[in-house]
mmCIF file of C-alpha atoms and ligand atoms in Angstrom:
data_model
loop_
_atom_site.group_PDB
_atom_site.id
_atom_site.type_symbol
_atom_site.label_atom_id
_atom_site.label_comp_id
_atom_site.label_asym_id
_atom_site.label_seq_id
_atom_site.Cartn_x
_atom_site.Cartn_y
_atom_site.Cartn_z
ATOM 1 C CA MET L 1 119.417 89.445 -89.989
ATOM 2 C CA ASN L 2 121.482 87.922 -92.657
ATOM 3 C CA SER L 3 124.330 89.988 -93.996
ATOM 4 C CA LEU L 4 124.700 90.557 -97.732
ATOM 5 C CA ILE L 5 126.615 87.988 -99.675
ATOM 6 C CA PRO L 6 127.602 89.794 -102.920
ATOM 7 C CA PHE L 7 128.105 87.883 -106.126
ATOM 8 C CA ASN L 8 131.639 89.393 -106.608
ATOM 9 C CA ARG L 9 133.975 91.502 -104.615
ATOM 10 C CA PRO L 10 137.125 92.493 -106.467
ATOM 11 C CA PHE L 11 140.146 91.052 -104.847
ATOM 12 C CA ILE L 12 143.064 93.446 -103.871
ATOM 13 C CA ALA L 13 146.305 91.544 -103.613
ATOM 14 C CA GLY L 14 147.910 94.219 -101.391
ATOM 15 C CA LYS L 15 150.740 95.982 -103.467
ATOM 16 C CA GLU L 16 148.442 97.666 -106.059
ATOM 17 C CA LEU L 17 148.775 101.232 -104.618
ATOM 18 C CA HIS L 18 152.485 100.750 -104.052
ATOM 19 C CA TYR L 19 153.156 99.729 -107.626
ATOM 20 C CA ILE L 20 150.832 102.525 -108.960
ATOM 21 C CA ALA L 21 152.925 105.088 -106.944
ATOM 22 C CA GLN L 22 156.083 103.582 -108.449
ATOM 23 C CA ALA L 23 154.764 103.943 -111.906
ATOM 24 C CA VAL L 24 153.891 107.575 -111.166
ATOM 25 C CA THR L 25 157.354 108.162 -109.806
ATOM 26 C CA LEU L 26 159.042 106.516 -112.838
ATOM 27 C CA GLY L 27 157.392 109.106 -114.883
ATOM 28 C CA ASN L 28 155.859 107.002 -117.851
ATOM 29 C CA ILE L 29 152.155 106.570 -117.204
ATOM 30 C CA SER L 30 150.768 106.222 -120.642
ATOM 31 C CA GLY L 31 151.672 102.561 -121.496
ATOM 32 C CA ASP L 32 154.268 99.987 -122.452
ATOM 33 C CA GLY L 33 156.468 101.085 -119.514
ATOM 34 C CA GLU L 34 158.173 99.197 -116.834
ATOM 35 C CA PHE L 35 155.011 97.557 -115.371
ATOM 36 C CA ALA L 36 153.678 96.576 -118.765
ATOM 37 C CA ARG L 37 157.038 94.831 -119.479
ATOM 38 C CA ARG L 38 156.972 93.020 -116.108
ATOM 39 C CA CYS L 39 153.319 91.827 -116.669
ATOM 40 C CA THR L 40 153.918 90.661 -120.178
ATOM 41 C CA SER L 41 157.167 88.741 -119.355
ATOM 42 C CA ILE L 42 155.560 86.988 -116.486
ATOM 43 C CA MET L 43 152.801 85.834 -118.695
ATOM 44 C CA GLU L 44 154.850 85.077 -121.853
ATOM 45 C CA GLU L 45 157.021 82.837 -119.694
ATOM 46 C CA ARG L 46 154.480 81.137 -117.761
ATOM 47 C CA PHE L 47 152.004 80.658 -120.639
ATOM 48 C CA GLY L 48 154.497 79.839 -123.301
ATOM 49 C CA ILE L 49 153.186 82.730 -125.610
ATOM 50 C CA LYS L 50 155.526 84.334 -128.068
ATOM 51 C CA LYS L 51 154.213 87.813 -127.599
ATOM 52 C CA ILE L 52 151.700 89.479 -125.295
ATOM 53 C CA LEU L 53 150.414 92.976 -125.866
ATOM 54 C CA LEU L 54 148.280 94.493 -123.006
ATOM 55 C CA THR L 55 145.127 96.195 -124.173
ATOM 56 C CA PRO L 56 142.481 98.269 -122.354
ATOM 57 C CA SER L 57 140.073 95.326 -122.437
ATOM 58 C CA CYS L 58 139.531 91.815 -123.794
ATOM 59 C CA THR L 59 136.905 93.646 -126.067
ATOM 60 C CA ALA L 60 139.634 95.676 -127.471
ATOM 61 C CA ALA L 61 141.923 92.571 -127.922
ATOM 62 C CA LEU L 62 139.123 90.973 -129.888
ATOM 63 C CA GLU L 63 138.654 93.986 -131.988
ATOM 64 C CA LEU L 64 142.379 94.244 -132.556
ATOM 65 C CA SER L 65 142.307 90.638 -133.711
ATOM 66 C CA ALA L 66 139.692 91.291 -136.299
ATOM 67 C CA MET L 67 141.603 94.223 -137.723
ATOM 68 C CA LEU L 68 144.879 92.286 -137.613
ATOM 69 C CA LEU L 69 143.408 89.222 -139.455
ATOM 70 C CA ASP L 70 141.830 91.386 -142.115
ATOM 71 C CA ILE L 71 138.309 90.131 -141.568
ATOM 72 C CA GLN L 72 136.273 91.660 -144.345
ATOM 73 C CA PRO L 73 132.652 92.548 -144.830
ATOM 74 C CA GLY L 74 130.796 89.311 -145.623
ATOM 75 C CA ASP L 75 133.236 87.038 -144.132
ATOM 76 C CA GLU L 76 131.836 84.486 -141.714
ATOM 77 C CA VAL L 77 133.141 83.836 -138.300
ATOM 78 C CA ILE L 78 132.017 80.792 -136.296
ATOM 79 C CA MET L 79 131.420 81.287 -132.594
ATOM 80 C CA PRO L 80 129.160 80.143 -129.823
ATOM 81 C CA SER L 81 125.899 82.068 -129.091
ATOM 82 C CA TYR L 82 126.314 81.375 -125.443
ATOM 83 C CA THR L 83 128.947 84.050 -124.790
ATOM 84 C CA PHE L 84 129.605 87.649 -123.935
ATOM 85 C CA VAL L 85 128.530 90.222 -126.716
ATOM 86 C CA SER L 86 132.112 91.301 -127.435
ATOM 87 C CA THR L 87 132.910 87.876 -128.965
ATOM 88 C CA ALA L 88 130.587 88.609 -131.782
ATOM 89 C CA ASN L 89 130.837 92.549 -131.878
ATOM 90 C CA ALA L 90 134.535 92.605 -132.491
ATOM 91 C CA PHE L 91 133.897 90.863 -135.881
ATOM 92 C CA VAL L 92 130.464 92.313 -136.643
ATOM 93 C CA ARG L 93 131.909 95.838 -136.449
ATOM 94 C CA VAL L 94 134.218 95.141 -139.427
ATOM 95 C CA GLY L 95 131.270 93.754 -141.384
ATOM 96 C CA ALA L 96 131.558 90.060 -140.782
ATOM 97 C CA VAL L 97 128.616 87.765 -140.344
ATOM 98 C CA PRO L 98 128.602 85.779 -136.948
ATOM 99 C CA VAL L 99 127.719 82.125 -137.482
ATOM 100 C CA PHE L 100 126.354 80.795 -134.204
ATOM 101 C CA VAL L 101 127.052 77.155 -133.266
ATOM 102 C CA ASP L 102 125.529 75.286 -130.400
ATOM 103 C CA ILE L 103 127.323 74.263 -127.311
ATOM 104 C CA ARG L 104 128.107 70.843 -125.694
ATOM 105 C CA PRO L 105 125.680 70.040 -122.910
ATOM 106 C CA ASP L 106 128.424 69.026 -120.497
ATOM 107 C CA THR L 107 130.989 71.860 -120.686
ATOM 108 C CA LEU L 108 128.696 74.473 -122.414
ATOM 109 C CA ASN L 109 131.617 75.047 -124.750
ATOM 110 C CA LEU L 110 131.302 75.335 -128.523
ATOM 111 C CA ASP L 111 130.368 71.815 -129.838
ATOM 112 C CA ALA L 112 133.427 71.074 -132.150
ATOM 113 C CA ARG L 113 131.442 68.354 -133.800
ATOM 114 C CA LEU L 114 128.937 71.040 -135.135
ATOM 115 C CA VAL L 115 131.604 73.424 -136.201
ATOM 116 C CA GLU L 116 132.542 71.527 -139.406
ATOM 117 C CA LEU L 117 128.894 71.594 -140.497
ATOM 118 C CA ALA L 118 128.842 75.441 -140.213
ATOM 119 C CA ILE L 119 131.909 75.919 -142.450
ATOM 120 C CA THR L 120 131.310 77.444 -145.884
ATOM 121 C CA GLU L 121 133.413 79.071 -148.579
ATOM 122 C CA LYS L 122 133.077 82.413 -146.769
ATOM 123 C CA THR L 123 134.261 81.111 -143.374
ATOM 124 C CA LYS L 124 137.457 82.901 -142.213
ATOM 125 C CA ALA L 125 137.714 82.134 -138.567
ATOM 126 C CA ILE L 126 136.630 80.229 -135.550
ATOM 127 C CA VAL L 127 136.341 81.887 -132.117
ATOM 128 C CA PRO L 128 136.260 79.191 -129.323
ATOM 129 C CA VAL L 129 135.173 80.699 -126.051
ATOM 130 C CA HIS L 130 136.705 78.829 -123.100
ATOM 131 C CA TYR L 131 133.581 79.006 -120.800
ATOM 132 C CA ALA L 132 134.180 79.323 -117.042
ATOM 133 C CA GLY L 133 137.905 78.700 -117.607
ATOM 134 C CA VAL L 134 137.464 75.210 -119.017
ATOM 135 C CA SER L 135 139.004 74.672 -122.522
ATOM 136 C CA CYS L 136 137.111 73.846 -125.748
ATOM 137 C CA GLU L 137 138.205 70.801 -127.517
ATOM 138 C CA MET L 138 141.123 72.561 -129.191
ATOM 139 C CA ASP L 139 142.676 69.364 -130.805
ATOM 140 C CA LEU L 140 139.439 69.095 -132.948
ATOM 141 C CA ILE L 141 139.076 72.754 -133.611
ATOM 142 C CA LEU L 142 142.741 73.270 -134.634
ATOM 143 C CA THR L 143 142.447 70.289 -136.894
ATOM 144 C CA LEU L 144 139.412 71.715 -138.597
ATOM 145 C CA ALA L 145 141.094 75.084 -138.903
ATOM 146 C CA GLU L 146 144.096 73.648 -140.637
ATOM 147 C CA LYS L 147 141.858 71.462 -143.080
ATOM 148 C CA TYR L 148 139.845 74.552 -144.198
ATOM 149 C CA ASP L 149 142.614 77.181 -143.757
ATOM 150 C CA LEU L 150 140.787 79.158 -141.032
ATOM 151 C CA LYS L 151 142.179 81.334 -138.274
ATOM 152 C CA VAL L 152 141.485 80.495 -134.647
ATOM 153 C CA ILE L 153 141.007 83.328 -132.136
ATOM 154 C CA GLU L 154 140.637 82.040 -128.610
ATOM 155 C CA ASP L 155 138.258 84.160 -126.527
ATOM 156 C CA ALA L 156 140.064 83.139 -123.279
ATOM 157 C CA ALA L 157 138.512 86.093 -121.316
ATOM 158 C CA GLN L 158 137.548 83.662 -118.651
ATOM 159 C CA GLY L 159 140.475 81.270 -119.284
ATOM 160 C CA VAL L 160 143.581 83.112 -118.012
ATOM 161 C CA ASN L 161 145.944 80.597 -116.338
ATOM 162 C CA ALA L 162 143.834 77.595 -117.401
ATOM 163 C CA GLN L 163 145.215 74.673 -119.408
ATOM 164 C CA TYR L 164 144.300 72.189 -122.215
ATOM 165 C CA ASN L 165 146.562 69.143 -122.477
ATOM 166 C CA GLN L 166 149.215 70.863 -120.401
ATOM 167 C CA LYS L 167 149.194 73.870 -122.558
ATOM 168 C CA TYR L 168 147.895 77.355 -121.461
ATOM 169 C CA LEU L 169 144.833 78.833 -122.996
ATOM 170 C CA GLY L 170 145.675 81.839 -125.109
ATOM 171 C CA SER L 171 148.598 79.799 -126.592
ATOM 172 C CA LEU L 172 146.775 77.435 -128.811
ATOM 173 C CA GLY L 173 145.165 79.608 -131.602
ATOM 174 C CA GLN L 174 146.955 82.144 -133.936
ATOM 175 C CA LEU L 175 145.616 84.675 -131.414
ATOM 176 C CA GLY L 176 144.155 84.617 -127.869
ATOM 177 C CA CYS L 177 142.378 87.300 -125.820
ATOM 178 C CA PHE L 178 142.506 87.790 -122.134
ATOM 179 C CA SER L 179 140.398 89.886 -119.782
ATOM 180 C CA PHE L 180 141.413 91.584 -116.501
ATOM 181 C CA HIS L 181 138.076 93.068 -115.855
ATOM 182 C CA GLU L 182 137.143 93.227 -112.275
ATOM 183 C CA THR L 183 134.907 90.341 -112.487
ATOM 184 C CA LYS L 184 137.690 88.028 -113.827
ATOM 185 C CA ASN L 185 140.472 86.074 -111.879
ATOM 186 C CA PHE L 186 143.202 88.575 -112.188
ATOM 187 C CA ILE L 187 142.110 92.087 -112.349
ATOM 188 C CA CYS L 188 143.194 95.661 -112.956
ATOM 189 C CA GLY L 189 139.756 97.456 -113.208
ATOM 190 C CA GLU L 190 139.510 97.283 -116.971
ATOM 191 C CA GLY L 191 142.183 95.571 -118.914
ATOM 192 C CA GLY L 192 143.013 92.848 -121.243
ATOM 193 C CA ALA L 193 145.688 91.266 -123.561
ATOM 194 C CA LEU L 194 146.279 89.946 -127.014
ATOM 195 C CA CYS L 195 148.405 86.814 -127.153
ATOM 196 C CA LEU L 196 150.273 86.488 -130.453
ATOM 197 C CA ASN L 197 151.358 82.985 -131.310
ATOM 198 C CA SER L 198 152.582 83.474 -134.863
ATOM 199 C CA GLU L 199 155.705 85.593 -135.456
ATOM 200 C CA GLU L 200 154.533 87.208 -138.688
ATOM 201 C CA LEU L 201 151.568 88.918 -136.978
ATOM 202 C CA ILE L 202 153.581 90.737 -134.343
ATOM 203 C CA ASP L 203 154.847 93.859 -136.060
ATOM 204 C CA ARG L 204 151.425 94.741 -137.566
ATOM 205 C CA ALA L 205 149.794 94.112 -134.202
ATOM 206 C CA HIS L 206 152.069 96.781 -132.677
ATOM 207 C CA ILE L 207 151.066 99.235 -135.349
ATOM 208 C CA ILE L 208 147.291 98.716 -135.193
ATOM 209 C CA ARG L 209 147.385 98.886 -131.493
ATOM 210 C CA ASP L 210 149.138 102.205 -131.563
ATOM 211 C CA LYS L 211 146.861 104.220 -133.784
ATOM 212 C CA GLY L 212 148.222 102.762 -137.024
ATOM 213 C CA THR L 213 151.704 104.280 -136.474
ATOM 214 C CA ASN L 214 155.027 102.705 -136.340
ATOM 215 C CA ARG L 215 155.863 104.290 -133.055
ATOM 216 C CA GLN L 216 157.118 100.948 -131.665
ATOM 217 C CA ALA L 217 159.781 100.839 -134.326
ATOM 218 C CA PHE L 218 160.596 104.461 -133.558
ATOM 219 C CA PHE L 219 161.104 103.743 -129.950
ATOM 220 C CA GLN L 220 163.371 100.769 -130.824
ATOM 221 C CA GLY L 221 165.452 103.059 -133.113
ATOM 222 C CA GLN L 222 164.494 101.420 -136.395
ATOM 223 C CA VAL L 223 163.079 104.480 -137.916
ATOM 224 C CA ASP L 224 163.943 108.115 -137.091
ATOM 225 C CA LYS L 225 160.347 109.533 -137.264
ATOM 226 C CA TYR L 226 157.189 107.673 -136.741
ATOM 227 C CA THR L 227 154.180 108.012 -139.148
ATOM 228 C CA TRP L 228 150.890 106.683 -140.175
ATOM 229 C CA CYS L 229 151.339 103.256 -141.780
ATOM 230 C CA ASP L 230 148.102 101.286 -141.503
ATOM 231 C CA ILE L 231 144.560 101.177 -139.929
ATOM 232 C CA GLY L 232 144.688 101.461 -136.151
ATOM 233 C CA SER L 233 143.047 102.384 -132.948
ATOM 234 C CA SER L 234 144.044 103.216 -129.356
ATOM 235 C CA PHE L 235 144.540 99.881 -127.815
ATOM 236 C CA VAL L 236 147.587 100.400 -125.360
ATOM 237 C CA LEU L 237 146.738 99.710 -121.651
ATOM 238 C CA SER L 238 147.635 102.559 -119.240
ATOM 239 C CA GLU L 239 150.710 102.008 -117.193
ATOM 240 C CA LEU L 240 148.582 102.640 -114.149
ATOM 241 C CA ASN L 241 146.523 99.670 -114.836
ATOM 242 C CA CYS L 242 149.589 97.707 -115.655
ATOM 243 C CA ALA L 243 151.065 98.420 -112.086
ATOM 244 C CA PHE L 244 147.823 97.314 -110.560
ATOM 245 C CA LEU L 245 147.812 94.185 -112.656
ATOM 246 C CA TYR L 246 151.315 93.416 -111.733
ATOM 247 C CA ALA L 247 150.470 93.068 -108.044
ATOM 248 C CA GLN L 248 147.871 90.572 -109.073
ATOM 249 C CA LEU L 249 150.066 88.507 -111.333
ATOM 250 C CA GLU L 250 152.666 88.206 -108.553
ATOM 251 C CA MET L 251 149.979 86.265 -106.675
ATOM 252 C CA PHE L 252 149.113 83.873 -109.488
ATOM 253 C CA ASP L 253 149.396 80.696 -107.397
ATOM 254 C CA GLU L 254 147.808 82.115 -104.192
ATOM 255 C CA ILE L 255 144.754 83.288 -106.308
ATOM 256 C CA ASN L 256 144.533 79.985 -108.149
ATOM 257 C CA GLN L 257 144.851 78.079 -105.013
ATOM 258 C CA ARG L 258 142.124 79.970 -103.186
ATOM 259 C CA ARG L 259 139.731 79.876 -106.158
ATOM 260 C CA LYS L 260 140.149 76.061 -106.248
ATOM 261 C CA GLU L 261 139.237 75.743 -102.651
ATOM 262 C CA ILE L 262 136.000 77.707 -103.117
ATOM 263 C CA PHE L 263 135.225 75.656 -106.205
ATOM 264 C CA ASP L 264 135.925 72.367 -104.453
ATOM 265 C CA TYR L 265 133.667 73.364 -101.494
ATOM 266 C CA TYR L 266 130.738 74.077 -103.543
ATOM 267 C CA GLN L 267 131.210 70.990 -105.663
ATOM 268 C CA HIS L 268 131.605 68.757 -102.649
ATOM 269 C CA SER L 269 128.653 70.162 -100.703
ATOM 270 C CA LEU L 270 126.340 70.162 -103.677
ATOM 271 C CA LEU L 271 127.132 66.697 -104.908
ATOM 272 C CA PRO L 272 124.268 64.954 -102.930
ATOM 273 C CA LEU L 273 121.848 67.204 -104.921
ATOM 274 C CA GLU L 274 123.304 66.104 -108.259
ATOM 275 C CA LYS L 275 123.306 62.447 -107.156
ATOM 276 C CA ASN L 276 119.672 63.131 -106.411
ATOM 277 C CA GLN L 277 119.154 64.586 -109.859
ATOM 278 C CA GLN L 278 117.987 67.864 -108.462
ATOM 279 C CA LEU L 279 120.652 69.937 -110.143
ATOM 280 C CA ARG L 280 123.768 69.519 -112.264
ATOM 281 C CA LEU L 281 127.278 70.508 -111.397
ATOM 282 C CA PRO L 282 130.071 71.856 -113.687
ATOM 283 C CA CYS L 283 131.928 69.350 -115.855
ATOM 284 C CA VAL L 284 135.701 69.601 -116.227
ATOM 285 C CA PRO L 285 136.927 66.959 -118.878
ATOM 286 C CA GLU L 286 140.241 65.147 -118.005
ATOM 287 C CA ASP L 287 142.356 67.071 -120.556
ATOM 288 C CA CYS L 288 141.356 70.365 -119.049
ATOM 289 C CA LEU L 289 142.861 72.110 -116.087
ATOM 290 C CA SER L 290 140.296 74.744 -114.960
ATOM 291 C CA ASN L 291 141.267 78.112 -113.485
ATOM 292 C CA HIS L 292 137.944 77.934 -111.467
ATOM 293 C CA HIS L 293 136.729 81.193 -112.914
ATOM 294 C CA MET L 294 133.316 80.589 -111.608
ATOM 295 C CA PHE L 295 130.816 78.212 -109.947
ATOM 296 C CA TYR L 296 127.571 77.485 -111.737
ATOM 297 C CA ILE L 297 124.728 75.141 -111.190
ATOM 298 C CA LEU L 298 122.144 73.831 -113.773
ATOM 299 C CA LEU L 299 118.616 73.515 -112.522
ATOM 300 C CA PRO L 300 116.047 71.353 -114.216
ATOM 301 C CA ASN L 301 114.053 74.218 -115.685
ATOM 302 C CA LYS L 302 113.722 77.860 -115.889
ATOM 303 C CA THR L 303 111.018 78.026 -113.246
ATOM 304 C CA LEU L 304 113.103 76.344 -110.665
ATOM 305 C CA ARG L 305 116.247 78.526 -111.689
ATOM 306 C CA ASP L 306 114.214 81.788 -111.308
ATOM 307 C CA GLY L 307 112.564 80.587 -108.108
ATOM 308 C CA LEU L 308 115.960 79.820 -106.671
ATOM 309 C CA LEU L 309 117.432 83.159 -107.739
ATOM 310 C CA ASN L 310 114.659 84.983 -106.035
ATOM 311 C CA HIS L 311 114.752 82.748 -102.894
ATOM 312 C CA LEU L 312 118.472 83.653 -102.564
ATOM 313 C CA LYS L 313 117.981 87.360 -103.284
ATOM 314 C CA GLN L 314 115.368 87.506 -100.473
ATOM 315 C CA LEU L 315 118.064 86.217 -98.112
ATOM 316 C CA GLN L 316 120.513 88.717 -99.371
ATOM 317 C CA ILE L 317 122.568 86.195 -101.286
ATOM 318 C CA HIS L 318 123.346 87.536 -104.840
ATOM 319 C CA ALA L 319 123.464 84.850 -107.470
ATOM 320 C CA VAL L 320 123.384 85.736 -111.135
ATOM 321 C CA PHE L 321 122.492 84.104 -114.419
ATOM 322 C CA HIS L 322 123.847 84.765 -117.971
ATOM 323 C CA PHE L 323 124.118 84.820 -121.051
ATOM 324 C CA VAL L 324 121.210 86.100 -123.051
ATOM 325 C CA PRO L 325 121.942 83.990 -126.062
ATOM 326 C CA LEU L 326 123.379 86.188 -128.843
ATOM 327 C CA HIS L 327 121.351 84.378 -131.674
ATOM 328 C CA SER L 328 118.065 85.186 -129.956
ATOM 329 C CA SER L 329 118.927 88.887 -129.158
ATOM 330 C CA PRO L 330 117.677 91.825 -131.202
ATOM 331 C CA MET L 331 121.050 91.911 -133.022
ATOM 332 C CA GLY L 332 121.149 88.106 -133.526
ATOM 333 C CA LYS L 333 117.759 88.285 -135.181
ATOM 334 C CA THR L 334 119.119 90.616 -137.868
ATOM 335 C CA TRP L 335 120.879 87.578 -139.430
ATOM 336 C CA GLY L 336 117.760 85.533 -139.423
ATOM 337 C CA TYR L 337 118.317 83.574 -136.167
ATOM 338 C CA GLN L 338 115.404 82.885 -134.028
ATOM 339 C CA HIS L 339 114.553 81.414 -130.629
ATOM 340 C CA GLY L 340 114.725 77.608 -131.028
ATOM 341 C CA ASP L 341 117.627 77.505 -133.390
ATOM 342 C CA LEU L 342 120.202 76.428 -130.800
ATOM 343 C CA PRO L 343 118.483 74.237 -128.139
ATOM 344 C CA VAL L 344 121.403 73.493 -125.766
ATOM 345 C CA THR L 345 122.395 77.206 -125.691
ATOM 346 C CA GLU L 346 118.832 78.107 -124.787
ATOM 347 C CA GLN L 347 118.510 75.440 -122.139
ATOM 348 C CA ALA L 348 121.697 76.640 -120.560
ATOM 349 C CA ALA L 349 120.572 80.289 -120.603
ATOM 350 C CA ASP L 350 117.182 79.168 -118.887
ATOM 351 C CA CYS L 351 118.672 76.896 -116.309
ATOM 352 C CA LEU L 352 122.048 78.136 -115.183
ATOM 353 C CA LEU L 353 122.809 80.034 -111.988
ATOM 354 C CA ARG L 354 126.184 81.336 -110.951
ATOM 355 C CA LEU L 355 126.929 81.401 -107.196
ATOM 356 C CA PRO L 356 128.847 84.089 -105.217
ATOM 357 C CA PHE L 357 132.468 83.434 -106.013
ATOM 358 C CA PHE L 358 135.373 85.742 -104.935
ATOM 359 C CA TYR L 359 138.715 85.257 -103.146
ATOM 360 C CA GLU L 360 137.505 86.466 -99.770
ATOM 361 C CA ILE L 361 134.157 84.637 -99.501
ATOM 362 C CA THR L 362 134.221 82.694 -96.210
ATOM 363 C CA THR L 363 133.318 79.117 -95.547
ATOM 364 C CA GLU L 364 130.427 80.289 -93.431
ATOM 365 C CA GLU L 365 129.147 82.366 -96.370
ATOM 366 C CA GLN L 366 129.580 79.419 -98.794
ATOM 367 C CA GLN L 367 127.763 77.233 -96.228
ATOM 368 C CA ARG L 368 124.832 79.564 -96.204
ATOM 369 C CA VAL L 369 124.579 79.600 -99.901
ATOM 370 C CA VAL L 370 124.679 75.828 -100.011
ATOM 371 C CA ASP L 371 122.133 75.442 -97.142
ATOM 372 C CA GLU L 372 119.648 77.739 -98.815
ATOM 373 C CA ILE L 373 120.012 75.733 -102.066
ATOM 374 C CA HIS L 374 119.333 72.607 -100.279
ATOM 375 C CA LYS L 375 116.376 74.077 -98.448
ATOM 376 C CA PHE L 376 114.933 75.593 -101.667
ATOM 377 C CA LEU L 377 115.230 72.365 -103.523
ATOM 378 C CA GLN L 378 113.782 70.280 -100.702
ATOM 379 C CA LEU L 379 110.674 72.548 -100.684
ATOM 380 C CA SER L 380 110.256 72.476 -104.493
ATOM 381 C CA LEU L 381 110.527 68.710 -104.513
ATOM 382 C CA GLN L 382 107.588 68.459 -102.091
ATOM 383 C CA LYS L 383 105.533 70.888 -104.125
ATOM 384 C CA VAL L 384 106.057 69.171 -107.575
ATOM 385 C CA ASN L 385 107.106 65.607 -107.184
ATOM 386 C CA SER L 386 106.432 64.950 -110.734
ATOM 387 C CA GLU L 387 109.010 67.078 -112.617
ATOM 388 C CA LYS L 388 112.406 65.493 -112.828
ATOM 389 C CA GLN L 389 114.022 66.572 -116.063
ATOM 390 C CA VAL L 390 117.419 67.514 -114.998
ATOM 391 C CA PHE L 391 119.533 69.247 -117.661
ATOM 392 C CA GLN L 392 120.703 66.181 -119.556
ATOM 393 C CA VAL L 393 124.367 65.401 -119.967
ATOM 394 C CA ALA L 394 124.978 63.064 -122.871
ATOM 395 C CA ASP L 395 128.548 61.916 -122.305
ATOM 396 C CA ILE L 396 129.373 62.762 -125.968
ATOM 397 C CA ARG L 397 133.002 62.832 -125.181
ATOM 398 C CA ASN L 398 133.115 59.132 -125.287
ATOM 399 C CA VAL L 399 131.179 58.787 -128.414
ATOM 400 C CA GLU L 400 133.415 59.214 -131.320
HETATM 401 C C1 PLP Y 501 134.374 89.243 -119.864
HETATM 402 C C2 PLP Y 501 134.318 88.627 -121.220
HETATM 403 C C3 PLP Y 501 134.720 89.479 -122.325
HETATM 404 C C4 PLP Y 501 134.933 90.822 -122.251
HETATM 405 O O1 PLP Y 501 135.979 91.323 -121.439
HETATM 406 P P1 PLP Y 501 136.236 92.821 -121.226
HETATM 407 O O2 PLP Y 501 137.654 92.821 -120.715
HETATM 408 O O3 PLP Y 501 135.350 93.266 -120.182
HETATM 409 O O4 PLP Y 501 136.239 93.465 -122.519
HETATM 410 C C5 PLP Y 501 134.723 88.844 -123.552
HETATM 411 N N1 PLP Y 501 134.347 87.562 -123.682
HETATM 412 C C6 PLP Y 501 133.983 86.691 -122.619
HETATM 413 C C7 PLP Y 501 133.658 85.300 -122.856
HETATM 414 C C8 PLP Y 501 133.995 87.247 -121.245
HETATM 415 O O5 PLP Y 501 133.659 86.596 -120.371
#
């Protein structure tokens, strides 16, 4: 009997409980204590980010961004539809209208060429989502933002420790948002961070994050009593989570290295199937350094994707697919979007399958996954020898 291969297993670096015990002993367990300081300074230094504020989730960091940038009812915010709900929700909850733009067929990232067409008088911001830890074309996006005076908030939930042209994701827009949810590369249960790259946003970010009070200035001795100064919420990450996170961030390089090995193994052993046009593998453009957040494959059509998903499930191998495109969700439809509006997004949602991917997956387990994919596609090839419409990659990167 085959043992279960889960889709994800949260990785424990080793010193998490030790540091949590230390946080408890130190006495400050609410937030912005010793471990928050250690986590943020490791990341600020490594990523070249002016100021990082830890938040209870990436969702919270995105919500804080919308408040900080004063996004108003009726403002338009450009984003992909092929993303997690929080990307849109953060802006929708302050009254903004999400403007969904299609993705590139190769990286499945926001198609920067379509962004300009979506800009109107009401556009306030662009939210590039770095899918799978592979950067969007930030040069193009930042140029557009400058030309039309728009804010850029990077949804780098999946992009912690990944790079674009030698710069770390999260350091490129005015704001960047990280996730440390247990499904991401570096984890603390639930957690996130707001990356601030412009000096003038930092003071207000502190205030909004701390219930709209100037408590930060009070702690620093700048005022003798703290008070209600602005809108705000409770967006400080608990020190217990920070202690957990610190144990993970100490292992940046080990975690990165191991994820690269897992990724390369899948890539290498599935390459014959791509050569044979039976599936498509992830694409990492030359100016991007991936953090190997996930490994996905694109099947020729939904029938084969669902078939493979079920085949693997019966063998106790848990693969998953995502996202249900936001534009064709019940909420998306309230802005008049409908199925058919964003063809590349819809094709990705139909054809993509994410393979089991976690630090402790063994080579034997990976080989089992690969063998079953080979077997399934061999069988289906015999069944329908006619269908050969692999997810098309137009190499639009070279077409200027
Ligand atoms: C995981 C994820 C989020 C949400 O992160 P949380 O920390 O769970 O709030 C947002 N955007 C994207 C693209 C994600 O993958």
